[in-house]
Coordinates of C-alpha atoms in Angstrom, one line a residue:
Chain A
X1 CA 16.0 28.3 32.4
X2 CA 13.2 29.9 33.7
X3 CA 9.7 28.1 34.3
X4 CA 8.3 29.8 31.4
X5 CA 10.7 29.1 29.3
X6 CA 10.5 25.4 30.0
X7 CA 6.5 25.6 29.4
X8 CA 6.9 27.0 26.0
X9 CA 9.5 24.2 24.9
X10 CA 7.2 21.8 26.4
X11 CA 4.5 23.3 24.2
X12 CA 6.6 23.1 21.1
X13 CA 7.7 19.8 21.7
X14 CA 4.3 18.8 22.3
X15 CA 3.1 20.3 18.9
X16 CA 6.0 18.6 17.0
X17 CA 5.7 15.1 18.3
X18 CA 2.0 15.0 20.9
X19 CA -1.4 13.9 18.9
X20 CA -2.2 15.6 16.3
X21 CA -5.8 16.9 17.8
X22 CA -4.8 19.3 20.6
X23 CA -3.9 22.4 20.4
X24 CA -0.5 22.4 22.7
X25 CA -0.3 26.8 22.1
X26 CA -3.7 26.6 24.8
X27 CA -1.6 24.0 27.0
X28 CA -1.0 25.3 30.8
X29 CA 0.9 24.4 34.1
X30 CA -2.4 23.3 35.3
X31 CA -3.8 20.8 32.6
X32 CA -3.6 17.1 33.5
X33 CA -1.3 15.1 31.2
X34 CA -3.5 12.1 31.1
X35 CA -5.8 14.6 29.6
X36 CA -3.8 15.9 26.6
X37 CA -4.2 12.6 25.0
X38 CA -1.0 11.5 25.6
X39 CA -1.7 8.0 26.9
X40 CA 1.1 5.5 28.5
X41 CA 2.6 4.7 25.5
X42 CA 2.9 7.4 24.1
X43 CA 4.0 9.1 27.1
X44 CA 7.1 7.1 26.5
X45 CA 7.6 8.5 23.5
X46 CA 7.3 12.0 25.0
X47 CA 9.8 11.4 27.6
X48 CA 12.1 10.3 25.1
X49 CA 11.9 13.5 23.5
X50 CA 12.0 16.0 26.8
X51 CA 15.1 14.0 27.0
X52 CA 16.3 14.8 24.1
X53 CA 15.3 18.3 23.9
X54 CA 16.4 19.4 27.6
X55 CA 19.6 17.1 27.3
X56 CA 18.8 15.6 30.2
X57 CA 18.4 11.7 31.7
X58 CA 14.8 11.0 32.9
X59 CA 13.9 7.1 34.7
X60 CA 9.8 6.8 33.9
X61 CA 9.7 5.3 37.2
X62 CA 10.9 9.1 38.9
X63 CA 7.9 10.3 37.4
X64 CA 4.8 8.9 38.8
X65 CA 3.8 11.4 40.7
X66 CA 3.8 13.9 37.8
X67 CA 0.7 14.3 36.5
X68 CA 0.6 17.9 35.6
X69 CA 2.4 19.9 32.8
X70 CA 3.2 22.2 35.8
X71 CA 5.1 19.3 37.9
X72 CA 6.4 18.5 34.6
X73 CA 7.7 22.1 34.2
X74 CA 9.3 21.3 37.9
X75 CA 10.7 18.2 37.2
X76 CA 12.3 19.5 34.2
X77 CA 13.7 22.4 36.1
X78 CA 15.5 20.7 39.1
X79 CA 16.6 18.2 36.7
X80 CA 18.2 21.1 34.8
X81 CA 18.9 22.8 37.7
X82 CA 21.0 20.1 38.9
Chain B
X1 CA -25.5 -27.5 2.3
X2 CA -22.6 -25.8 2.4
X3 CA -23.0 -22.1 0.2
X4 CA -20.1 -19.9 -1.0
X5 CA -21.1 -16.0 -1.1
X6 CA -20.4 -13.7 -3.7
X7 CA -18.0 -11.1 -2.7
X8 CA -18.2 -7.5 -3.9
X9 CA -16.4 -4.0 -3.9
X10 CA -17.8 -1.5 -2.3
X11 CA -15.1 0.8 -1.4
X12 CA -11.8 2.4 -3.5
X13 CA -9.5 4.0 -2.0
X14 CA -6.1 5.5 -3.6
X15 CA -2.7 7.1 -2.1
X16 CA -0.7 6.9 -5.4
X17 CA 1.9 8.7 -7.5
X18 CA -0.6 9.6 -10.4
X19 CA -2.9 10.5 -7.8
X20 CA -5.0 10.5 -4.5
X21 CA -8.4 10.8 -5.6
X22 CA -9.9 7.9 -8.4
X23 CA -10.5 11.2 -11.1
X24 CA -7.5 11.8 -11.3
X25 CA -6.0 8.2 -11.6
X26 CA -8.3 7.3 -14.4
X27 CA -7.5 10.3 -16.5
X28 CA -4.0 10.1 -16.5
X29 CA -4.3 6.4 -17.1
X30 CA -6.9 6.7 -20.3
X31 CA -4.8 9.8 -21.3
X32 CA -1.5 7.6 -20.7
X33 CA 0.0 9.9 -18.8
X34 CA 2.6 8.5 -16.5
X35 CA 3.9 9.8 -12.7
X36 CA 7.7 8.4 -13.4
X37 CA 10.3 11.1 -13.2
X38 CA 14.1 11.6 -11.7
X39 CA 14.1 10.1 -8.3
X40 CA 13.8 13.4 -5.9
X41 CA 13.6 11.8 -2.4
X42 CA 17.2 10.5 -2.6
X43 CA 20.5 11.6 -3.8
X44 CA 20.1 10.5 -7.4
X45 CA 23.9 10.6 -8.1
X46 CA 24.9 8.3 -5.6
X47 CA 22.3 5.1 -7.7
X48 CA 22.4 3.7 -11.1
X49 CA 18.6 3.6 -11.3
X50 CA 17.5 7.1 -11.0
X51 CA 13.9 7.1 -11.7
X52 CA 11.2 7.0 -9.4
X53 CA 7.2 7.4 -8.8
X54 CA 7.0 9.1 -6.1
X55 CA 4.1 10.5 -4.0
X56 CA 3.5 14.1 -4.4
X57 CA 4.3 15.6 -1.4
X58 CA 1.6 18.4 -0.8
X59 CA -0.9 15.9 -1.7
X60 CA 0.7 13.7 0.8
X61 CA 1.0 16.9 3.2
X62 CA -2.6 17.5 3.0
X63 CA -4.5 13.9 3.4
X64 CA -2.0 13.9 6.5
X65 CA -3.2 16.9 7.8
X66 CA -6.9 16.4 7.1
X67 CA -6.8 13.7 9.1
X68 CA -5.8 15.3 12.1
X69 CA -2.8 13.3 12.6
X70 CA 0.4 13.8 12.2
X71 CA 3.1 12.1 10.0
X72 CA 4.3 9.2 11.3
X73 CA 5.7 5.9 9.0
X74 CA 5.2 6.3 5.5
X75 CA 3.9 3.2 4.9
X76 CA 1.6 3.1 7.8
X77 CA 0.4 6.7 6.6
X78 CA -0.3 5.9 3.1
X79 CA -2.2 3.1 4.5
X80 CA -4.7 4.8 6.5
X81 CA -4.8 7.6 3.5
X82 CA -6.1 5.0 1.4
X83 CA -8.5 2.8 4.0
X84 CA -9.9 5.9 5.4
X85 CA -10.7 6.3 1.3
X86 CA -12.4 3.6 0.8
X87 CA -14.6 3.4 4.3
X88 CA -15.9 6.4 3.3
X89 CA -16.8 5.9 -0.4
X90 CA -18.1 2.3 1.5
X91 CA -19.8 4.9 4.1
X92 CA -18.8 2.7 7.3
X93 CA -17.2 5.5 8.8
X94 CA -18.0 5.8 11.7
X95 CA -17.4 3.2 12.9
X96 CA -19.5 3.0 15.9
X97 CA -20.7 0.4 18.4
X98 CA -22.8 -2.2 16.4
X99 CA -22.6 -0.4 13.0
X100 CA -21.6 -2.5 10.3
X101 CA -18.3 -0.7 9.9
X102 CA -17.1 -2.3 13.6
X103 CA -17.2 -5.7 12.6
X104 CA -14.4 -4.9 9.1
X105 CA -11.8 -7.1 9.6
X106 CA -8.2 -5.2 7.9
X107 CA -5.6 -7.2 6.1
X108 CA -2.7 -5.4 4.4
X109 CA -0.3 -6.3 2.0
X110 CA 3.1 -4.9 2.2
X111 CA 6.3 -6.3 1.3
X112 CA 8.8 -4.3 3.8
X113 CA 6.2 -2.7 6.2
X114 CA 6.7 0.1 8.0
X115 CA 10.2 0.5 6.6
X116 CA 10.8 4.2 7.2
X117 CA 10.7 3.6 10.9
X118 CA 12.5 0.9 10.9
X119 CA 15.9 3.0 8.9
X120 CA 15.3 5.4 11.2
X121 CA 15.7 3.0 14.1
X122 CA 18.7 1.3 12.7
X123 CA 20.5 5.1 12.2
X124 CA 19.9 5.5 15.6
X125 CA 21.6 2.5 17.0
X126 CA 24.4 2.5 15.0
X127 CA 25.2 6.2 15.5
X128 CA 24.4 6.8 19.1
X129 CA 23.7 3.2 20.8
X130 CA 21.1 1.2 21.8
X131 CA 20.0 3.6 24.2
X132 CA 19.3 6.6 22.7
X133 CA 16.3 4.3 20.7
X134 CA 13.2 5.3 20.7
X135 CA 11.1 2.9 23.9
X136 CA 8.2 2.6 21.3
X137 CA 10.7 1.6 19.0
X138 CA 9.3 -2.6 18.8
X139 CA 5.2 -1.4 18.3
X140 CA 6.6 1.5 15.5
X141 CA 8.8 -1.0 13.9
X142 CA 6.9 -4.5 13.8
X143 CA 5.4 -5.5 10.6
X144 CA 1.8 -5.7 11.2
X145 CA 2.1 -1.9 13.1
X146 CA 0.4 -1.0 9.2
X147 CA -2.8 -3.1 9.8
X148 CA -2.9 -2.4 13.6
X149 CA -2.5 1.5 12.8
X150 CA -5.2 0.8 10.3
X151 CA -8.0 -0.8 12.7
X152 CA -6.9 1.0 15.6
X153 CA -7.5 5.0 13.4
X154 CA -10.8 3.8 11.7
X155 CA -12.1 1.7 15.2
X156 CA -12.3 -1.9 13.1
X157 CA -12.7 -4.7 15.1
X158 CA -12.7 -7.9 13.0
X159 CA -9.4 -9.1 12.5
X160 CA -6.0 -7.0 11.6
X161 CA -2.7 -9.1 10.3
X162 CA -0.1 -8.4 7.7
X163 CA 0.4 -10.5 4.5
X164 CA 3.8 -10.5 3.4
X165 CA 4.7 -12.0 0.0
X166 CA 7.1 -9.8 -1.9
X167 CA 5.5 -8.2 -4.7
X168 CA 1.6 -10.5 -4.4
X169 CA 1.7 -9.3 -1.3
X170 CA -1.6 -6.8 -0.9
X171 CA -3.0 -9.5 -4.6
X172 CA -2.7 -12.6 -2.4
X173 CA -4.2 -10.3 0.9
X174 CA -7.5 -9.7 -1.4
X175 CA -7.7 -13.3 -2.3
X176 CA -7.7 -14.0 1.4
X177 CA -10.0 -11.5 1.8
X178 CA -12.0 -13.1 -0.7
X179 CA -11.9 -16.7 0.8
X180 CA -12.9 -15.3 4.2
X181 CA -16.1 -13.5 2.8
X182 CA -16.6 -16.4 0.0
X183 CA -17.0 -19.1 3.0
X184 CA -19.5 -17.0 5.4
X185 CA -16.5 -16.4 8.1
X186 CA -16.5 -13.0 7.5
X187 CA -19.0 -10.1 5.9
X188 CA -16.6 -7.4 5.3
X189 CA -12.9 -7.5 4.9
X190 CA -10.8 -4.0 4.5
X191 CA -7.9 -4.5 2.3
X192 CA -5.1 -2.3 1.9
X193 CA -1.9 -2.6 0.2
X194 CA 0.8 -0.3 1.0
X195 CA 4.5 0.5 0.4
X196 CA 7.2 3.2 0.5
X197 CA 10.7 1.8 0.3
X198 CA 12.2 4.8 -0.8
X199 CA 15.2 4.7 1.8
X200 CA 18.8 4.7 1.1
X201 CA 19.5 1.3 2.2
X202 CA 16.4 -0.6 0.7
X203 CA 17.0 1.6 -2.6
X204 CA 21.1 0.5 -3.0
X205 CA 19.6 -3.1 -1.8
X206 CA 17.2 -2.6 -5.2
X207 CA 19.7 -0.8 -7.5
X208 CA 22.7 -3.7 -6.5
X209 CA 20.3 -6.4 -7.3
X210 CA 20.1 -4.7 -10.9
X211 CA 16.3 -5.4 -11.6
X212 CA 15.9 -1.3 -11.8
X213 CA 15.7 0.4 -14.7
X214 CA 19.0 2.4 -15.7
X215 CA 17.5 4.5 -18.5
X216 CA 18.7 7.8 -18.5
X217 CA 15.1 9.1 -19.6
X218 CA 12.7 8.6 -16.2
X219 CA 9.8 9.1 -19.4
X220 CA 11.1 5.6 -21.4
X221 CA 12.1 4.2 -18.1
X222 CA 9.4 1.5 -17.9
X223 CA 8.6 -0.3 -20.7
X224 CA 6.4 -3.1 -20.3
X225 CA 7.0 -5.9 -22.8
X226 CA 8.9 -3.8 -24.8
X227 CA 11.7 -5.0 -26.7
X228 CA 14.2 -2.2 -25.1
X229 CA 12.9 -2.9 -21.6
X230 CA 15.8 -2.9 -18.8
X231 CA 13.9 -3.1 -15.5
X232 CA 11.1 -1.8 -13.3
X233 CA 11.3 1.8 -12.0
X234 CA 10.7 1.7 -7.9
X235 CA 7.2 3.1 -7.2
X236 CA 5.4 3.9 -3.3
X237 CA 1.9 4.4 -2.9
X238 CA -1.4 2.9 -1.4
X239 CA -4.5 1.0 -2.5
X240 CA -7.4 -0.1 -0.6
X241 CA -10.4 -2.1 -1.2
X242 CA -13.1 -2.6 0.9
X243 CA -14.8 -6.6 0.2
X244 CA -18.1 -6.9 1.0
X245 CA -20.9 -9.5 0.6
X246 CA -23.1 -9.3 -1.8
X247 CA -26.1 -9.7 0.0
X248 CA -25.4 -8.1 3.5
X249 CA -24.2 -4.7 0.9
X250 CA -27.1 -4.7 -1.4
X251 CA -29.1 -4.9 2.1
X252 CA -27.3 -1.9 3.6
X253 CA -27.8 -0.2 0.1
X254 CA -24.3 0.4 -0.5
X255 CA -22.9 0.9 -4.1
X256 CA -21.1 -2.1 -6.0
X257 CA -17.7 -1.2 -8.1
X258 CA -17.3 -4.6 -8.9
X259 CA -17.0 -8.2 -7.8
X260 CA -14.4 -10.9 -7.0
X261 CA -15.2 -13.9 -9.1
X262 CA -12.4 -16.1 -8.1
X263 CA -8.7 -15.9 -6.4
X264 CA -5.6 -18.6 -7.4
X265 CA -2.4 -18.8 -6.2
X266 CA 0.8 -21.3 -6.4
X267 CA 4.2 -21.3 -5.4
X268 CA 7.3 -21.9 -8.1
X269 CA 9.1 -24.5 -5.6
X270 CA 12.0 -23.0 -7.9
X271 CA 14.0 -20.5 -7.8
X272 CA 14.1 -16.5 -5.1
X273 CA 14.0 -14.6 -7.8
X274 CA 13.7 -16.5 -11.2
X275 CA 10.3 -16.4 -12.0
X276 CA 8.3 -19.9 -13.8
X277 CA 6.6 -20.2 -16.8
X278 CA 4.7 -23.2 -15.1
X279 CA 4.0 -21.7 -11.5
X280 CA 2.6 -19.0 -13.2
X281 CA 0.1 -20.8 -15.6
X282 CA -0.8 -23.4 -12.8
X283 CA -1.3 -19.4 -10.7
X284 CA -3.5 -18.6 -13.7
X285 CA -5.5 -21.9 -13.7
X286 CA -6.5 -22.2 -10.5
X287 CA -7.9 -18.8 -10.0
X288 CA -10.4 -19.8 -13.3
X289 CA -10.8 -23.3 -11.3
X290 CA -11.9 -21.0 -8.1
X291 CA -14.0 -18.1 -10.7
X292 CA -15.5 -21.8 -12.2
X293 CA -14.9 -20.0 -15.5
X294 CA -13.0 -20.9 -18.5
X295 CA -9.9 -18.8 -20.8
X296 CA -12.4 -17.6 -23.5
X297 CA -14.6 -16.1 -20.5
X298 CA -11.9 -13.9 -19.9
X299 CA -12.1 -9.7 -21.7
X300 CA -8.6 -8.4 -20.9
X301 CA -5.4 -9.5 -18.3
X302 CA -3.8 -7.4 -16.6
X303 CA -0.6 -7.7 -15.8
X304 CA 2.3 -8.4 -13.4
X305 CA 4.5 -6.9 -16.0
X306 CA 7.2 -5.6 -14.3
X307 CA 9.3 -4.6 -17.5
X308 CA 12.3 -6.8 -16.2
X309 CA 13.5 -9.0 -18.9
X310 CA 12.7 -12.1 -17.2
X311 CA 9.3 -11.2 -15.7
X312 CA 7.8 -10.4 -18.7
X313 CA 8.8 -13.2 -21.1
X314 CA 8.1 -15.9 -18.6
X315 CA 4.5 -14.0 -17.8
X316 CA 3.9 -14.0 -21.7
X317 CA 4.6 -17.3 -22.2
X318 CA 2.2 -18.2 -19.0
X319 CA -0.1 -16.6 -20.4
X320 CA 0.0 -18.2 -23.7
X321 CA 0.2 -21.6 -21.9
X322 CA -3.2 -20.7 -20.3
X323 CA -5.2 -19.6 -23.0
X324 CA -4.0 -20.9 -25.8
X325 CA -5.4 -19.9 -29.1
X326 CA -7.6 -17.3 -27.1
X327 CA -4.6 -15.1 -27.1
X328 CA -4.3 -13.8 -30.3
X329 CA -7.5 -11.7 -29.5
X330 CA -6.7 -11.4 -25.5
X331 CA -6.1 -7.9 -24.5
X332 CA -2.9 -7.4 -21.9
X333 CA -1.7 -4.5 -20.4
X334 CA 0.4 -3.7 -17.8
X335 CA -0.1 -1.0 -15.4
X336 CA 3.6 -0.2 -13.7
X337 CA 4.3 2.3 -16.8
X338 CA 2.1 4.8 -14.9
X339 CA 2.2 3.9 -11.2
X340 CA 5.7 2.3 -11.3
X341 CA 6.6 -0.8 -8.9
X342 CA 4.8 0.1 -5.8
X343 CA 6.5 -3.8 -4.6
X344 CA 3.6 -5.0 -1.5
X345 CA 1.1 -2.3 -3.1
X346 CA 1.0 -3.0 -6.5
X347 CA -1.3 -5.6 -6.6
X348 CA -4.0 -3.5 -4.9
X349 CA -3.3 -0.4 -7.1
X350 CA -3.4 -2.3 -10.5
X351 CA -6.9 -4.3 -9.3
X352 CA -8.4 -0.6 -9.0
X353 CA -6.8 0.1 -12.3
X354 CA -8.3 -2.6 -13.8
X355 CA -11.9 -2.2 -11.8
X356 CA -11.6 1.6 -13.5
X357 CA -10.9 0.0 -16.7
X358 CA -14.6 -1.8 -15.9
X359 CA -16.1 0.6 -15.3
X360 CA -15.0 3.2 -18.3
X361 CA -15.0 0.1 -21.0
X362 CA -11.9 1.0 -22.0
X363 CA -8.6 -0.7 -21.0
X364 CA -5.2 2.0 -20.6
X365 CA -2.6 1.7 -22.7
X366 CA 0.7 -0.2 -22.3
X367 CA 3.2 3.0 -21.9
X368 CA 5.9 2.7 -23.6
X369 CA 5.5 -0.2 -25.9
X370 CA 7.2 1.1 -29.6
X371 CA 9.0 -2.4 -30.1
X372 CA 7.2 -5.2 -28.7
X373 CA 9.4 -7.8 -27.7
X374 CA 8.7 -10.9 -30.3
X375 CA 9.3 -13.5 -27.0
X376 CA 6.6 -11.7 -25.7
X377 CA 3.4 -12.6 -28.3
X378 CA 0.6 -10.8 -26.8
X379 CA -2.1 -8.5 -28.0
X380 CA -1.0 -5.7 -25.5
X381 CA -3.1 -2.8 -25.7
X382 CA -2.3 0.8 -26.8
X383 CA -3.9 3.8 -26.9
X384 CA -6.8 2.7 -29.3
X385 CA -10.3 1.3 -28.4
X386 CA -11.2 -2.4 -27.9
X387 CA -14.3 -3.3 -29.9
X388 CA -15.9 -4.2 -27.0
X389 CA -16.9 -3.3 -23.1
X390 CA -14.4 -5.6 -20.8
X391 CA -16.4 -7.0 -18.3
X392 CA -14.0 -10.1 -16.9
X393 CA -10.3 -9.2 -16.2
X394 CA -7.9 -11.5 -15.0
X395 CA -5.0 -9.8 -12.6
X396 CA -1.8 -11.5 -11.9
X397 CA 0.6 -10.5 -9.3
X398 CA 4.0 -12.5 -9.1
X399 CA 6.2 -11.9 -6.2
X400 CA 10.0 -13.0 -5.3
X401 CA 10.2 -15.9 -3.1
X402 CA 7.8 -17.8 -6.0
X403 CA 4.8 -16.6 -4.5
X404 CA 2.3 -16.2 -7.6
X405 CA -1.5 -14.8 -7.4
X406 CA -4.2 -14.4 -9.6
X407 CA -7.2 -12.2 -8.8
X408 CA -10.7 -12.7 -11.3
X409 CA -12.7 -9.3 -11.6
X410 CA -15.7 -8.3 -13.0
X411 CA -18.3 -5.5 -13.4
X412 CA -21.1 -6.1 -11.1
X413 CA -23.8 -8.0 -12.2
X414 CA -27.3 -7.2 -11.4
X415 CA -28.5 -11.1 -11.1
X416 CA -29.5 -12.1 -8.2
X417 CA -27.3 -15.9 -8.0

């Protein structure tokens, strides 16, 4: 799965389940999650559903040093990858 | 010297099944026009009851929508449909830093609470295992997640807790309300009542207890006092009221629907789900004790009846025991002909049914009603005229568990004690 594609089910997964006020189509590798509106909690939530979506198993705690949708789009990729 | 305050509505808001916007609610009421039809949101083949008043979806689609949001609980979103309503008709929104709107305290009434989330969550669990739930599964499940959705969307920082009584759930929260407004604790008080139990294991918990309507016509389904009534037909929607006081929203200039004379309430000590002749009067009684008025002060009541056979008998003969020879000329109606049962909500709803009735002078109709049930001897209203304005309406709401409230109302008056 290439980084692109990743990015645009990110985006769509962000439009079905992020808050309701952003436009995720605008969303890029460089935007800062904490800045998307999606705070801690509902972060959760959104890991929940990359989880679902990419059919992959995601600890919160491997994720604190992602803070961009970019490093997102990484994380997602080695964990597919592997 | 200890004072009490007069407590008084400033803000309506609706989410309901005849309608979202108070227009439309009062003209299908006054044209006795109902919103019951075949249950749509469920398999109807698989229940005996298979009527419904539902919310219509685009309407539903749309409030979602404008409010930038997007659909979460059904409960918790009718909620804010209907507070965000009624802020704005009470112009507190927004809610900003020292604007009177911060300080609103939110109580809601709901019987099941957020109840779509929490199917969801138990489908999950038992299909794939405890760890494929949701990790916000506790704050999108737990009952007061209506009221915290509520003051966390609008910014209200007084108070936010759930009142849970069956179906006096949201009539016992605006009594609460009342109290807290009536004794100086608190200056405004949001009050919502919400409800949506349209899921398939809280509907086959309804339709095995037998209380639902199993008339084949969802039209005649809900018949009030009728002699040919077999049950309630299951109703979701939202109400709110924002309760002011008097003073502090004549000050602000804010408009007055109506005002809160009184609040009662008692319990049966009886029976879960056999209702009492004697809980309900002594309901009844203390809420005139509280309004300091007596029976003959009283213009119309509206009210619990459910159309089960036991509700409204014993509500009859309550009310008989109440007012005694005032009611021969007492009108009654019921509103769950138009709205259905909205459980939690249905106190709320039928309180802005009967604040519209108020203000129109005109009560609506009891739908329905072609044989009136001798056991129940009431003067229950039709489509004609009363000879008079209404201007004092008592509202009961009795719930299972024996929880009984009674809600006084009347048209706001422009003296100044």
């Amino acid at each position: 799965m290439s980084r692109q594609e990743i990015l645009e089910k990110l985006r769509s997964l962000m439009a079905r389940t992020g808050p309701g006020k952003t436009d995720w189509a605008k969303v890029s590798e460089a935007d800062a999650i904490a800045a998307l509106g999606i705070d801690s909690l509902a972060m959760l939530d959104f890991l929940y559903d990359i989880q679902q979506e990419f059919g992959i198993e995601l600890d919160p705690r491997d994720l604190v040093s992602v803070t961009t949708v970019g490093q997102m789009v990484s994380f997602i990729g080695e964990r597919k990858g592997a | 010297m200890y004072q009490l305050e007069r407590v008084v509505v400033t803000g309506v808001g609706l989410a309901t099944p005849i309608g979202f916007d108070e227009g439309t609610v009062a003209e299908h009421l006054f044209a006795g026009r109902s919103a019951i039809g075949r249950l749509r949101c469920l398999d109807a083949s698989l229940y005996k009851s298979q009527s419904s008043a539902e919310v219509d979806a685009a309407s539903f689609a749309s409030a979602i929508a404008a409010r930038g949001t997007r659909p979460g609980d059904r409960t918790s979103d009718l909620a804010l449909i209907a507070a965000g309503k009624a802020l704005e008709q009470a112009r507190l929104l927004p809610a900003t830093p020292g604007s009177p709107g911060e300080e609103t305290c939110v109580l809601v009434g709901t019987g099941s609470g957020p109840s779509h989330a929490l199917q969801e969550s138990w489908q999950t669990f038992f299909t794939q295992g405890g760890k494929s739930l949701r990790p916000t599964t506790v704050p999108r499940c737990m009952l007061n997640a209506v009221s915290s959705a509520v003051s966390i969307q609008y910014g209200l920082k007084g108070t936010n807790y759930v009142i849970v009584s069956a179906c006096s759930s949201s009539t016992i929260a605006l009594g609460i309300a009342f109290r807290m407004i009536r004794s100086g604790d608190a200056r405004r008080v949001l009050v919502v009542g919400s409800e949506s139990m349209f899921t398939p294991a809280l509907y086959a918990s309804w339709d095995n207890l037998g209380v639902m309507s199993r008339n084949a016509e969802p039209s005649r389904a809900c018949r009030p006092f009728d002699a040919q009534r077999d049950g309630f037909v299951l109703g979701e929607g939202a109400g709110a009221l924002l309760l002011e006081e008097r003073g502090a929203a004549l000050e602000r200039g804010a408009t007055l629907r109506a005002e809160v004379l009184g609040f009662g309430e008692s319990s049966d000590g009886t029976h879960i789900t056999r209702p009492s002749v004697d809980g309900q009067a002594l309901c009844m009684r203390n809420a005139l004790r509280s309004a300091r008025l007596e029976p003959d002060a009283v213009d119309f009541v509206n009210a619990h009846g459910t159309a089960t056979k036991a509700n409204d008998a014993t509500e009859a003969e309550a009310i008989r025991k109440v007012f005694g020879a005032r009611t021969e000329a007492l009108p009654v109606n019921s509103s769950k002909s138009y709205f259905g049962h909205l459980l939690g909500a249905a106190g709320i709803v039928e309180t802005i049914a009967s604040i519209l009735c108020l203000e129109h002078g005109r009560l609506h109709a009891n739908l329905n009603l072609e044989e009136p049930d001798p056991v129940c001897n009431l003067r229950l209203t039709g489509l004609d005229r009363l000879e008079y304005p209404p201007r004092v309406c008592l509202k009961n709401s009795f719930g299972f568990g024996g929880s009984n409230s009674t809600l006084i109302l009347a048209r706001p008056s422009s003296s100044p004690s």
